[in-house]
mmCIF file of C-alpha atoms and ligand atoms in Angstrom:
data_model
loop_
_atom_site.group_PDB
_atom_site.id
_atom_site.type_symbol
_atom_site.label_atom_id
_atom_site.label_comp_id
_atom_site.label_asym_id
_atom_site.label_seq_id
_atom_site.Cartn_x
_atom_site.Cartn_y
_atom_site.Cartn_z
ATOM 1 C CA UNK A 1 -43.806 -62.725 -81.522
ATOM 2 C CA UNK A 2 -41.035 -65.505 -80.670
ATOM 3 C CA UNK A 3 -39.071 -64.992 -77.896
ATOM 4 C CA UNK A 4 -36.254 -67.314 -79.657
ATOM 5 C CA UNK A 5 -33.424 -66.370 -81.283
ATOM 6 C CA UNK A 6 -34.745 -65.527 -85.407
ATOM 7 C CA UNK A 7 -32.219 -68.836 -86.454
ATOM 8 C CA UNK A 8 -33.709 -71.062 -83.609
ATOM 9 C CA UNK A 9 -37.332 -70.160 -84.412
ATOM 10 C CA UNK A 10 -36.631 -70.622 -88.538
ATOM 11 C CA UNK A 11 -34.511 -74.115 -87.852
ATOM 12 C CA UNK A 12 -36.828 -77.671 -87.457
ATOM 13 C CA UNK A 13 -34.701 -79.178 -85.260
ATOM 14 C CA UNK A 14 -32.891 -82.738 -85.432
ATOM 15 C CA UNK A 15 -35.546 -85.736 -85.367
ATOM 16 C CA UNK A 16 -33.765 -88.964 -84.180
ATOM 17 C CA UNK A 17 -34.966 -92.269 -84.867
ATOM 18 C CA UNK A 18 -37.906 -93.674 -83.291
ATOM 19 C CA UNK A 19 -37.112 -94.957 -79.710
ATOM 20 C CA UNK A 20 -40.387 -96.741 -78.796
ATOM 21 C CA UNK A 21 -40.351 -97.667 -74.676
ATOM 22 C CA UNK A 22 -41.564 -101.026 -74.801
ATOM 23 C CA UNK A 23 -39.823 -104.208 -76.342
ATOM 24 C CA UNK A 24 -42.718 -105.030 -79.077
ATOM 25 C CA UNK A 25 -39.961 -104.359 -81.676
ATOM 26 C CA UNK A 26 -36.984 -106.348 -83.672
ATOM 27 C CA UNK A 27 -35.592 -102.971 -83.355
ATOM 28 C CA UNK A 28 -33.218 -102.597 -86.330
ATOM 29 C CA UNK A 29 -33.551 -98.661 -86.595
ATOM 30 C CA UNK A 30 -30.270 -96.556 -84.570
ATOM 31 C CA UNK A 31 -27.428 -99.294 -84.937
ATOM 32 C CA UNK A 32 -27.621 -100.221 -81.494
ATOM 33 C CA UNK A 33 -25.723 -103.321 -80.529
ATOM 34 C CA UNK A 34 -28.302 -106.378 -79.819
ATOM 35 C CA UNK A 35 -25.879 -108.256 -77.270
ATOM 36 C CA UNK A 36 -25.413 -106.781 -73.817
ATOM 37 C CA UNK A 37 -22.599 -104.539 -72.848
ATOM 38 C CA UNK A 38 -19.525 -106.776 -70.748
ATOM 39 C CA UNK A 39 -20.557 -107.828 -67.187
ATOM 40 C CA UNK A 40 -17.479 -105.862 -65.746
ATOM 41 C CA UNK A 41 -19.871 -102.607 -67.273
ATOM 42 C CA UNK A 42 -22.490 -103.662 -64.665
ATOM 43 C CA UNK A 43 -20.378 -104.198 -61.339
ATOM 44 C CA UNK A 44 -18.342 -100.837 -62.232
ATOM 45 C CA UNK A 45 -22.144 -99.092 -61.992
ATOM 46 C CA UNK A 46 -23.198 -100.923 -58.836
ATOM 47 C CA UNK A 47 -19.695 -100.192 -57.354
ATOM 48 C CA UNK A 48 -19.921 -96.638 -58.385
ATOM 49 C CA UNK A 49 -23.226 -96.437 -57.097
ATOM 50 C CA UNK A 50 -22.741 -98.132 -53.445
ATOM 51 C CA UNK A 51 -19.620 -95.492 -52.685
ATOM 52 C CA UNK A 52 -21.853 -92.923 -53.180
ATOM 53 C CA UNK A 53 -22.645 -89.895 -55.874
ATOM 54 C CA UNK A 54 -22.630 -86.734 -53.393
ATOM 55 C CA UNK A 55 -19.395 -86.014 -55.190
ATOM 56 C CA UNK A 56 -18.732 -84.069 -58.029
ATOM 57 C CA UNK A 57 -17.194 -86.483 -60.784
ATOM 58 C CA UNK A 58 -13.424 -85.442 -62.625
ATOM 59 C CA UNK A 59 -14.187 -82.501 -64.530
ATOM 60 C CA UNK A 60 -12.315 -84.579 -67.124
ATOM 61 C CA UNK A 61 -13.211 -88.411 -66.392
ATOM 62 C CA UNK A 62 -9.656 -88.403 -65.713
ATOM 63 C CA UNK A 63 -10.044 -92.745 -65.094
ATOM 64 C CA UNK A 64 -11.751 -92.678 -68.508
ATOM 65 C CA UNK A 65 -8.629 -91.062 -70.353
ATOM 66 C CA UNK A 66 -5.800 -93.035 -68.588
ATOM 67 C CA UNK A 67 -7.306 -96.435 -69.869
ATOM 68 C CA UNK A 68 -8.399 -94.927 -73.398
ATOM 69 C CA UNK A 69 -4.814 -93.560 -73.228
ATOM 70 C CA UNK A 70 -3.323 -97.341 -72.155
ATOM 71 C CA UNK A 71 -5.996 -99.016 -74.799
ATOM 72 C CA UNK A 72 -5.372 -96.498 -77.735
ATOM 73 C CA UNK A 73 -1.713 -95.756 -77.402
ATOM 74 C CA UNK A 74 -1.727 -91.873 -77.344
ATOM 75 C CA UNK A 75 -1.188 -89.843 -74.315
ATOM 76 C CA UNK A 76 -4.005 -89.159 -71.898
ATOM 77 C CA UNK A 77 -3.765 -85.417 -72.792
ATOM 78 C CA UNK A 78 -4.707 -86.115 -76.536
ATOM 79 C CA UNK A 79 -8.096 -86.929 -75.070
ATOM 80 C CA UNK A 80 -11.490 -84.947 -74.087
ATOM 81 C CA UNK A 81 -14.649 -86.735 -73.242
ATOM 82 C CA UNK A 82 -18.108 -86.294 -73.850
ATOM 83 C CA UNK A 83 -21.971 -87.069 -72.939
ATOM 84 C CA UNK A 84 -21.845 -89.210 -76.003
ATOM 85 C CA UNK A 85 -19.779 -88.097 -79.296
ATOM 86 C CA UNK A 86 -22.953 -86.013 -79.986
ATOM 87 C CA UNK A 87 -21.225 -83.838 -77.273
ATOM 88 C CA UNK A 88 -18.064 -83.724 -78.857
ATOM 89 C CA UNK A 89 -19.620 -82.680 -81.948
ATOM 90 C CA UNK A 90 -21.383 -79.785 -80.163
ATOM 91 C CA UNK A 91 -18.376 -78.940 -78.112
ATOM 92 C CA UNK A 92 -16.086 -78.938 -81.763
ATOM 93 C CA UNK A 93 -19.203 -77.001 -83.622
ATOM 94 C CA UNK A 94 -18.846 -74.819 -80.853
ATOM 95 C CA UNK A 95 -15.447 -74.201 -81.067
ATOM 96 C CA UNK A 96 -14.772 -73.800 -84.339
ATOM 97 C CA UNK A 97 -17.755 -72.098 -86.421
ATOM 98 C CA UNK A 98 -19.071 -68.961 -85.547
ATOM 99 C CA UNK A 99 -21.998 -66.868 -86.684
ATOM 100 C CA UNK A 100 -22.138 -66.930 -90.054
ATOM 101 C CA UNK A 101 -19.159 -68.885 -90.615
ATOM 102 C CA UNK A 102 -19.139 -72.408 -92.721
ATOM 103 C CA UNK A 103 -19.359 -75.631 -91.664
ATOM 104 C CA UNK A 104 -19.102 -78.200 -94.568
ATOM 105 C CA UNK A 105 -20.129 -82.101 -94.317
ATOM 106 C CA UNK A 106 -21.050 -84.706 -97.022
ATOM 107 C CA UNK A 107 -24.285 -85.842 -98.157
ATOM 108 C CA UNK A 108 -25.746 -87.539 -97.648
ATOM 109 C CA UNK A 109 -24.561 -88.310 -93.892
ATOM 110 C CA UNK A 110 -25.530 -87.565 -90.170
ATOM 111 C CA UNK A 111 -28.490 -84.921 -90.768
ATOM 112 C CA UNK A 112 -27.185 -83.593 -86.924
ATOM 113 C CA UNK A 113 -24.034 -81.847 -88.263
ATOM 114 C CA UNK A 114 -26.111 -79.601 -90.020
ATOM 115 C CA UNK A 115 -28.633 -78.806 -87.231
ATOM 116 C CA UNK A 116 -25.070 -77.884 -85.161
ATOM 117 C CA UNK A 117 -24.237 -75.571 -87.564
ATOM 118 C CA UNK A 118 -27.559 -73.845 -87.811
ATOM 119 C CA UNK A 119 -27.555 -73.681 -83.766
ATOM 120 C CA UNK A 120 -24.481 -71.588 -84.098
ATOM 121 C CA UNK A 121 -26.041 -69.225 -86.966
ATOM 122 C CA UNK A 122 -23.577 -70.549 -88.744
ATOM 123 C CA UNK A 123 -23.792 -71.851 -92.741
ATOM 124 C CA UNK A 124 -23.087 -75.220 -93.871
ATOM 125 C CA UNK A 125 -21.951 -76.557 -97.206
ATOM 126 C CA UNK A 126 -23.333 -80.281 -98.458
ATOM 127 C CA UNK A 127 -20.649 -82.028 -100.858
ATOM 128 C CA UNK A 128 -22.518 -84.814 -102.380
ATOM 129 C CA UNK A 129 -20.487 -87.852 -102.733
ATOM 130 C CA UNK A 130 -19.940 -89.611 -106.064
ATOM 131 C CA UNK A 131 -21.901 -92.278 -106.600
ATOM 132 C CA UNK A 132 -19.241 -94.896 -105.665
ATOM 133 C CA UNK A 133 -19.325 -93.261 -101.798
ATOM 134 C CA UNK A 134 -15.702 -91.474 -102.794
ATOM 135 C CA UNK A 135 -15.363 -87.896 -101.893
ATOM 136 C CA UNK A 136 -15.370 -85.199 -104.497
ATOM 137 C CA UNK A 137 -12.264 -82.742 -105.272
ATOM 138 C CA UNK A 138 -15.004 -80.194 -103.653
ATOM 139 C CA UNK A 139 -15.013 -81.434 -100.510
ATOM 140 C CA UNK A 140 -11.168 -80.332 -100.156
ATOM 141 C CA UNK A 141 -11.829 -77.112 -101.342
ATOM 142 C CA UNK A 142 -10.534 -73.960 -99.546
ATOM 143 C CA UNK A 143 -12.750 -71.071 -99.086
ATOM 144 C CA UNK A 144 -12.423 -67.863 -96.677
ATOM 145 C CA UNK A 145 -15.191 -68.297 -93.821
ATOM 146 C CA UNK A 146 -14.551 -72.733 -94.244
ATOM 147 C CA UNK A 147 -14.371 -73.270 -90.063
ATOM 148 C CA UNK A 148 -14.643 -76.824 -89.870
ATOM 149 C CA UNK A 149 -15.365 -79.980 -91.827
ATOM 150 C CA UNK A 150 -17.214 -83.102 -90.668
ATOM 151 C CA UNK A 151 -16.428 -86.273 -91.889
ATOM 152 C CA UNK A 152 -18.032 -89.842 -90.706
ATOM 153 C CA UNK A 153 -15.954 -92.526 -91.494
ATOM 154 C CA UNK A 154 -17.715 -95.016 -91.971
ATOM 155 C CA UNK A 155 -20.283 -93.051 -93.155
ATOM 156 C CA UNK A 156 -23.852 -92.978 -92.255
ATOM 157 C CA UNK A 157 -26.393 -94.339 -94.403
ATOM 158 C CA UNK A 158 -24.079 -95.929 -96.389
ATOM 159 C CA UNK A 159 -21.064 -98.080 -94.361
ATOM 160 C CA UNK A 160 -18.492 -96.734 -96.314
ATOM 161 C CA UNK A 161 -15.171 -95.473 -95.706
ATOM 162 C CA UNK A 162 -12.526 -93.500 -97.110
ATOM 163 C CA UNK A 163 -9.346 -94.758 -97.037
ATOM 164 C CA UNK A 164 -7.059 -93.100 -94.165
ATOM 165 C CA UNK A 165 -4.634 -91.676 -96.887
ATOM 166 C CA UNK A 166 -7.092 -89.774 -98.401
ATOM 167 C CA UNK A 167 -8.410 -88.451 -95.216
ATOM 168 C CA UNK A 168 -5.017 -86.993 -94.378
ATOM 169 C CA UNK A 169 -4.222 -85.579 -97.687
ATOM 170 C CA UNK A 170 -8.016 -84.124 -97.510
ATOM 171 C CA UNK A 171 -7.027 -82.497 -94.005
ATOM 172 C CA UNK A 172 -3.480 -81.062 -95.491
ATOM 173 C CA UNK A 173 -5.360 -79.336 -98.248
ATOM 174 C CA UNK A 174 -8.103 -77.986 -95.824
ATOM 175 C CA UNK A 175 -7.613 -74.523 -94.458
ATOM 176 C CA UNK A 176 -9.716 -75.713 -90.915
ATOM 177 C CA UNK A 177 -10.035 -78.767 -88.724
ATOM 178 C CA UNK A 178 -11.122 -82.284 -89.943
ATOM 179 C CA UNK A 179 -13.546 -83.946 -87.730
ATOM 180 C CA UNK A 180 -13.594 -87.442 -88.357
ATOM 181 C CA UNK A 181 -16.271 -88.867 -87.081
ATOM 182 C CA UNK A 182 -15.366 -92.896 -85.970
ATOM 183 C CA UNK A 183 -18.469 -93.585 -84.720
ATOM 184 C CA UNK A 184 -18.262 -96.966 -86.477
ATOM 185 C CA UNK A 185 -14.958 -97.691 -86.735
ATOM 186 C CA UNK A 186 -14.319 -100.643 -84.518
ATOM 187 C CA UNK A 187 -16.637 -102.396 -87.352
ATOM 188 C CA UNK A 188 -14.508 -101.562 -89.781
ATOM 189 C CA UNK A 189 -10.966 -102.488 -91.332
ATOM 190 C CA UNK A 190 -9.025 -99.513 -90.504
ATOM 191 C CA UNK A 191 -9.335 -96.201 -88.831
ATOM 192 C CA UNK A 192 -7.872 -92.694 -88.604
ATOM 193 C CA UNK A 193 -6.132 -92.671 -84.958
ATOM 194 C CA UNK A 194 -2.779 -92.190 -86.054
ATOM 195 C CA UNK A 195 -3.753 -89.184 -88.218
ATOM 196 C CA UNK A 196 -3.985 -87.219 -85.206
ATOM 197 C CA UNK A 197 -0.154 -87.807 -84.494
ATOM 198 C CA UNK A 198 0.648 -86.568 -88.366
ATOM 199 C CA UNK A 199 -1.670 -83.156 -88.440
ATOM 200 C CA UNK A 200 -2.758 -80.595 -85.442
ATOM 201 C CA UNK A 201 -5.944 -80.824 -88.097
ATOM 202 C CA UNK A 202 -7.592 -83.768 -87.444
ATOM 203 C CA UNK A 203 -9.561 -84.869 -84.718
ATOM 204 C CA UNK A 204 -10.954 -88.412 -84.657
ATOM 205 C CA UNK A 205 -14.565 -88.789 -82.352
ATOM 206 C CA UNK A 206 -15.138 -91.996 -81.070
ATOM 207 C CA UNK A 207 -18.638 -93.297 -79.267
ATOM 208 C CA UNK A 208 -19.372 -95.882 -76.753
ATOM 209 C CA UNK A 209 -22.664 -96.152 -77.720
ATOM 210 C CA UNK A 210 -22.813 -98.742 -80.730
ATOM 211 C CA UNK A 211 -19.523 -100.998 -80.671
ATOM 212 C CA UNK A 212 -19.742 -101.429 -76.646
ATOM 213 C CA UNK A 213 -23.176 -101.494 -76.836
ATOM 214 C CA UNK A 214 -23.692 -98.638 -74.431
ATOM 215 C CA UNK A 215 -26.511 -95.934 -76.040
ATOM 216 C CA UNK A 216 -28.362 -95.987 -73.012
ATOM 217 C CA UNK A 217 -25.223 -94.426 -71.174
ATOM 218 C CA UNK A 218 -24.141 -91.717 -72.784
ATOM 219 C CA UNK A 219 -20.525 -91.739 -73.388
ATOM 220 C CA UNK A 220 -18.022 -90.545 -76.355
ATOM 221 C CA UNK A 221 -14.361 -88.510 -76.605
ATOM 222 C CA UNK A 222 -12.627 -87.499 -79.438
ATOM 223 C CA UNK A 223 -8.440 -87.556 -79.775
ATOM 224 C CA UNK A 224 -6.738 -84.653 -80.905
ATOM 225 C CA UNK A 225 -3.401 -82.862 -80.383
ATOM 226 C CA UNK A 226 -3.030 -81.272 -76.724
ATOM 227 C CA UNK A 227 -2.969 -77.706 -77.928
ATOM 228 C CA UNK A 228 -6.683 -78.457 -79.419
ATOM 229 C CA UNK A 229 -8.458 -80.353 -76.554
ATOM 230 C CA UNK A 230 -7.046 -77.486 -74.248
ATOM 231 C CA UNK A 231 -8.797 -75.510 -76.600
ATOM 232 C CA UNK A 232 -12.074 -77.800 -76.625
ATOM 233 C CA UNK A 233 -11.904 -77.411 -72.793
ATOM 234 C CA UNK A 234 -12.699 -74.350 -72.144
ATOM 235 C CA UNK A 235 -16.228 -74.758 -74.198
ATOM 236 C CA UNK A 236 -17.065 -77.889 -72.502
ATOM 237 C CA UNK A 237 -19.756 -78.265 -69.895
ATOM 238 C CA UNK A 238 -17.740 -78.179 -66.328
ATOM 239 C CA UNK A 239 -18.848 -81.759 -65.720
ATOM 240 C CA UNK A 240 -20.131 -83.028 -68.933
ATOM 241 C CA UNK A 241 -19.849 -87.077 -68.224
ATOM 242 C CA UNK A 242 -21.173 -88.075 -65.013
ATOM 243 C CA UNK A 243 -19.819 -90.586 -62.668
ATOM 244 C CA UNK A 244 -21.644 -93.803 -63.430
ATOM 245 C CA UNK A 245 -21.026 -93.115 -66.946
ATOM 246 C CA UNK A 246 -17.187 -92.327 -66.325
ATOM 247 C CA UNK A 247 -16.518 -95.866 -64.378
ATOM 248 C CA UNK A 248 -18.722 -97.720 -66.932
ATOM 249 C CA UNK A 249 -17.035 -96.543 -69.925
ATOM 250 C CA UNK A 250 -13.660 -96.772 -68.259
ATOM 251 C CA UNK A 251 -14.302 -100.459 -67.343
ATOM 252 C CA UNK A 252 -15.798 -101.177 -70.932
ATOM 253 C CA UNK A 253 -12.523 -99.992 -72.378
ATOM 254 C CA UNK A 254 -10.926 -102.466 -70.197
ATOM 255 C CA UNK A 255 -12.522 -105.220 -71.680
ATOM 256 C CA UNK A 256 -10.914 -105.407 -74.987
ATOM 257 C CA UNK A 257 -12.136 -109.053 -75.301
ATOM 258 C CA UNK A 258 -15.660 -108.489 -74.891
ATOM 259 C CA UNK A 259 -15.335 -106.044 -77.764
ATOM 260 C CA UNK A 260 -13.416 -108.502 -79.721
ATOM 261 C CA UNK A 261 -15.797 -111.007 -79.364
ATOM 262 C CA UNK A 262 -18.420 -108.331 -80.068
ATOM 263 C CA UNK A 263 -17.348 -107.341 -83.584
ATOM 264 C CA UNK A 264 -16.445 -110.811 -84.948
ATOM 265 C CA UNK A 265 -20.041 -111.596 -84.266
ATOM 266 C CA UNK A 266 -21.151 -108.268 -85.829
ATOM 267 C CA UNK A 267 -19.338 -108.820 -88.709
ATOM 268 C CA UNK A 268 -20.281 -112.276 -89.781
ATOM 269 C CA UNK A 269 -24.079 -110.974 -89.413
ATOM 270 C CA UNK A 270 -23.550 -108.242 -90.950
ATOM 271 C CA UNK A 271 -22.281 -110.243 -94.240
ATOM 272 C CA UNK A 272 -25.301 -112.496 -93.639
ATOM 273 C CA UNK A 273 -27.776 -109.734 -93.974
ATOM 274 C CA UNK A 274 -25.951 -108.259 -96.619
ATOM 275 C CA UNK A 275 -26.043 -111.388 -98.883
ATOM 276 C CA UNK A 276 -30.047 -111.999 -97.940
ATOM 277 C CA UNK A 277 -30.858 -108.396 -99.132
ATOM 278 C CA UNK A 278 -28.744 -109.424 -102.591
ATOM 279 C CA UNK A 279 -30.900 -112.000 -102.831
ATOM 280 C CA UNK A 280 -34.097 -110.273 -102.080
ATOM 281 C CA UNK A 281 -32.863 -108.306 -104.946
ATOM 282 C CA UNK A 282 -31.722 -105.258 -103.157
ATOM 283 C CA UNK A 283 -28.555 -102.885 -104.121
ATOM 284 C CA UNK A 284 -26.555 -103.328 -100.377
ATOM 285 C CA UNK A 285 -23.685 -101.251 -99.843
ATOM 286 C CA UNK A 286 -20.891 -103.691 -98.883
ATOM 287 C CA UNK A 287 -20.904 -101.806 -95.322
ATOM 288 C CA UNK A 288 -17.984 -101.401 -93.061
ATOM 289 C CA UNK A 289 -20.242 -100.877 -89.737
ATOM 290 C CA UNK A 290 -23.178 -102.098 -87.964
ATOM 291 C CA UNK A 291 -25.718 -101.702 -90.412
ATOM 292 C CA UNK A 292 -26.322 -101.630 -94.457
ATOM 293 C CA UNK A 293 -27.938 -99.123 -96.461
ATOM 294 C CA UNK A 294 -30.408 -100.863 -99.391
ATOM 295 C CA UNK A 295 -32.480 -99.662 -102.094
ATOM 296 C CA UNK A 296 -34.267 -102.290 -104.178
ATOM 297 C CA UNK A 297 -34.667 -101.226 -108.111
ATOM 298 C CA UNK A 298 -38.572 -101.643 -108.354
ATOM 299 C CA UNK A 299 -39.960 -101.591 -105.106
ATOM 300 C CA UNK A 300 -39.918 -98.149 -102.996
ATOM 301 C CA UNK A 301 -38.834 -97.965 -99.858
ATOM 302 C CA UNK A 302 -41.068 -96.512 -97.602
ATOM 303 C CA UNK A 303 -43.928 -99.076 -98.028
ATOM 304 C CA UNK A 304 -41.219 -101.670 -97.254
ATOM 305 C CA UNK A 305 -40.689 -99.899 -94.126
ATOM 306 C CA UNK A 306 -44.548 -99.481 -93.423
ATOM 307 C CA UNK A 307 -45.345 -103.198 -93.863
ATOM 308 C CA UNK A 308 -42.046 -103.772 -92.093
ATOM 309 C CA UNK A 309 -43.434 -101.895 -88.667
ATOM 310 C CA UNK A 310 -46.819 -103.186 -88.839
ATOM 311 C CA UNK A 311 -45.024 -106.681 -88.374
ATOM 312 C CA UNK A 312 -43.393 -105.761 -85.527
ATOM 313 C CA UNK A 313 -39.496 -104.840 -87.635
ATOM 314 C CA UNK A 314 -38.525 -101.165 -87.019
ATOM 315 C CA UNK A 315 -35.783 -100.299 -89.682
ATOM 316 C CA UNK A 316 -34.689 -96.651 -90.956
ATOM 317 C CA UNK A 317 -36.829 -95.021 -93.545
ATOM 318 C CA UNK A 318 -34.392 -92.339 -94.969
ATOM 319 C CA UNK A 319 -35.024 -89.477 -97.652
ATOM 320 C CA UNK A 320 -32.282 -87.608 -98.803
ATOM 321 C CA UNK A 321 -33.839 -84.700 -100.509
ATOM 322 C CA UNK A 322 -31.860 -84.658 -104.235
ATOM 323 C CA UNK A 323 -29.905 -87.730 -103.676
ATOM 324 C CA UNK A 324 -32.856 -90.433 -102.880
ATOM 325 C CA UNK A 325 -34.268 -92.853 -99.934
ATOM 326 C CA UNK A 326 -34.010 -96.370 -98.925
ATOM 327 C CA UNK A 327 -34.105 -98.314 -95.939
ATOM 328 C CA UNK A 328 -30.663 -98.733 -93.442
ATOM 329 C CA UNK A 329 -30.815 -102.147 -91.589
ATOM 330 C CA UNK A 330 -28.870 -102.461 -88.217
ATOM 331 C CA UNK A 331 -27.145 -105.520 -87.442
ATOM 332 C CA UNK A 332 -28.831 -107.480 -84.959
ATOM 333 C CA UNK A 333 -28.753 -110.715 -84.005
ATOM 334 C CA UNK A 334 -28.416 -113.659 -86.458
ATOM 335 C CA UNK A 335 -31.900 -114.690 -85.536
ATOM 336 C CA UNK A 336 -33.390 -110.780 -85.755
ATOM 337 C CA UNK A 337 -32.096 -110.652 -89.385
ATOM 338 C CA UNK A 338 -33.370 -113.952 -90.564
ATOM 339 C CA UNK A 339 -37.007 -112.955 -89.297
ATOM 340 C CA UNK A 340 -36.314 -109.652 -91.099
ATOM 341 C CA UNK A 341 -35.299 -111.216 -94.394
ATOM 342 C CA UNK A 342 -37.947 -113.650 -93.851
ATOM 343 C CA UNK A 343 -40.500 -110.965 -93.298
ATOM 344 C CA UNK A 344 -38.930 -108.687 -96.441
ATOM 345 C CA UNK A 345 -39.442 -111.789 -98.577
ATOM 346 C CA UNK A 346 -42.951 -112.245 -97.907
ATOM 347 C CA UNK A 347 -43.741 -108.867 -98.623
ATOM 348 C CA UNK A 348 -42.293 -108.842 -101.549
HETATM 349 C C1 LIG B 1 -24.632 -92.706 -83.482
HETATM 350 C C2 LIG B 1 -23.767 -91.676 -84.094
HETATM 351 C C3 LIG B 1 -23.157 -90.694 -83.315
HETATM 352 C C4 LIG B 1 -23.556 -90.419 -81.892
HETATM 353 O O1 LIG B 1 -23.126 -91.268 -80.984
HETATM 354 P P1 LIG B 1 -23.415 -91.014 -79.454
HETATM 355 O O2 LIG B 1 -22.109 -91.345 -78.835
HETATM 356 O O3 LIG B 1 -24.511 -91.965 -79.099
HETATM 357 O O4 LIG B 1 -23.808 -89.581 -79.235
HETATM 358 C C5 LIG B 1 -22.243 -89.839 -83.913
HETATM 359 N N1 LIG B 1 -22.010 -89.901 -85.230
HETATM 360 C C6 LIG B 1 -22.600 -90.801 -86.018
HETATM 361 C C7 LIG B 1 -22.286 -90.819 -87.470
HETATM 362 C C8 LIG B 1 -23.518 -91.705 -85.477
HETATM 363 O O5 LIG B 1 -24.157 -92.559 -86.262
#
């Protein structure tokens, strides 16, 4: 006999990627950012820190949203933090689908959505995507118990995005909330901010944890019409961002430079690694984010990964059951990638 709930004890349970504890890794496996986070991060901490944490933080990082709300140009009201945007996801799962109600995602993308919905006793639909990364007319389809739809944009494995147009004619035609998922968007060209302004149905999640290079912190929010972060409120942990995390993130955000800087870097790697897999003879998604999703014609991809770890090169083994596997590369350093491709030759 279980003693967990019957969905709980059927479900496996989301597996992230391997986070070994010691540094004997070109770690190239959950998009982290290889550069350090800006220096004003750091002396917001210690600052934090020295005044003392006997206090109870703003219920909602109030700091946070005024400087999101100065950096992003929406009101401070149009903004809900999280502990990470896997938090927002939960909170927005939470909110939204119910037991036995549908939650509907691409595929492939982030395996968690589905795990969310599952947690909830709730069903969820996977719309694969053509085989040029477009959606299908499916995924705009309007059925009776459709509760919310996740969208990552860029997507995960492959980099891609769909254009912002389409995202907003996708949410018009959608009976539910869009959940775009920006995880990656300050790597990419454009974004889906000003959707929010246009229709009450989109939401747009953003994450501190790749383009400010902040993972180990824990920090996200998502930017939606008051009437639905009021709404996200209420299902919220009481104090779900803690105050270290709520001065670094607010002083990140400040630093608009440092991210600058950041991403230009980012992005000329990430065309470098690109180009090396091409040459390696690799299909590589032309990727808007910090990584690139790669299958090579002949040779499978789990070896490759294998031979990969055993030389010290963690990437992403992925196997999307019905759709395929490969291997997704993060964007690390200029030198990181060279040994990689260097490595990837030999092998080959
Ligand atoms: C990394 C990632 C997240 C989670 O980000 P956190 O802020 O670290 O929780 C959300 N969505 C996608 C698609 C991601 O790849």
């Amino acid at each position: 006999m279980s003693y967990f709930r019957a969905k709980i004890e059927a479900m496996a349970g989301y597996v992230p990627g391997e986070q070994p504890q010691d540094d004997q890794f070109i770690k190239l496996n959950t998009n982290e950012n290889p550069y350090p986070c800006s220096p004003s991060v750091v002396r917001a901490v210690e600052e934090t820190a020295r005044r003392g944490l006997q206090k109870y933080p703003h219920p909602m990082a109030q700091a946070f949203r005024e400087q999101a709300a100065d950096v992003l140009g929406v009101p401070a009201d149009w903004i809900l933090c999280g502990n990470g945007s896997d938090d927002i996801l939960t909170i927005a799962t939470r909110s939204f689908v119910g037991d036995g109600e549908l939650l509907r995602l691409p595929y492939p993308s982030y395996i968690l959505y589905k795990t969310l919905a599952q947690l909830q006793g709730a069903k969820s639909e996977e719309v694969f995507f053509e085989q040029d990364w477009s959606l299908p007319d499916a995924f705009a389809a309007t059925t009776d118990d459709l509760r919310l739809v996740f969208l990552p944009n860029p997507n995960s494995p492959s980099g891609t995005v769909v254009p912002p147009e389409q995202v907003l004619q996708l949410a018009q035609r959608l009976p539910c909330p869009l959940l775009v998922d920006e995880a990656y968007a300050d790597f990419a060209e454009v974004h889906c901010l000003d959707l929010v302004t246009k229709s009450e149905k989109i939401l747009v999640s953003r994450s501190l944890s790749k383009s400010y290079a902040l993972a180990g912190l824990r920090f996200g929010y998502v930017v939606a019409q008051p009437e639905i972060i009021a709404g996200l409120t209420k299902v919220k942990d009481s104090y779900n961002c803690d105050a270290l995390s709520i001065a670094a993130a607010t002083a990140a955000l400040g630093d608009q430079a440092w991210l600058a800087e950041n991403r230009a870097r980012i992005v000329a790697t990430r065309q470098r690694l690109t180009a090396g897999m091409r040459k390696l003879g690799f299909a590589a998604v032309d990727s808007q984010a910090n990584f690139t999703w790669n299958v090579h014609p002949e040779q499978p991809a789990k070896p490759l990964y294998g031979r990969l770890k055993q030389d010290g090169i963690l990437v992403r083994y992925m196997d999307y059951p019905g759709w395929g596997d490969g291997l997704r590369i993060s964007v690390g350093t200029d030198e990181q990638i060279d040994i990689c491709l260097e490595r990837l030759a030999a092998i080959l």
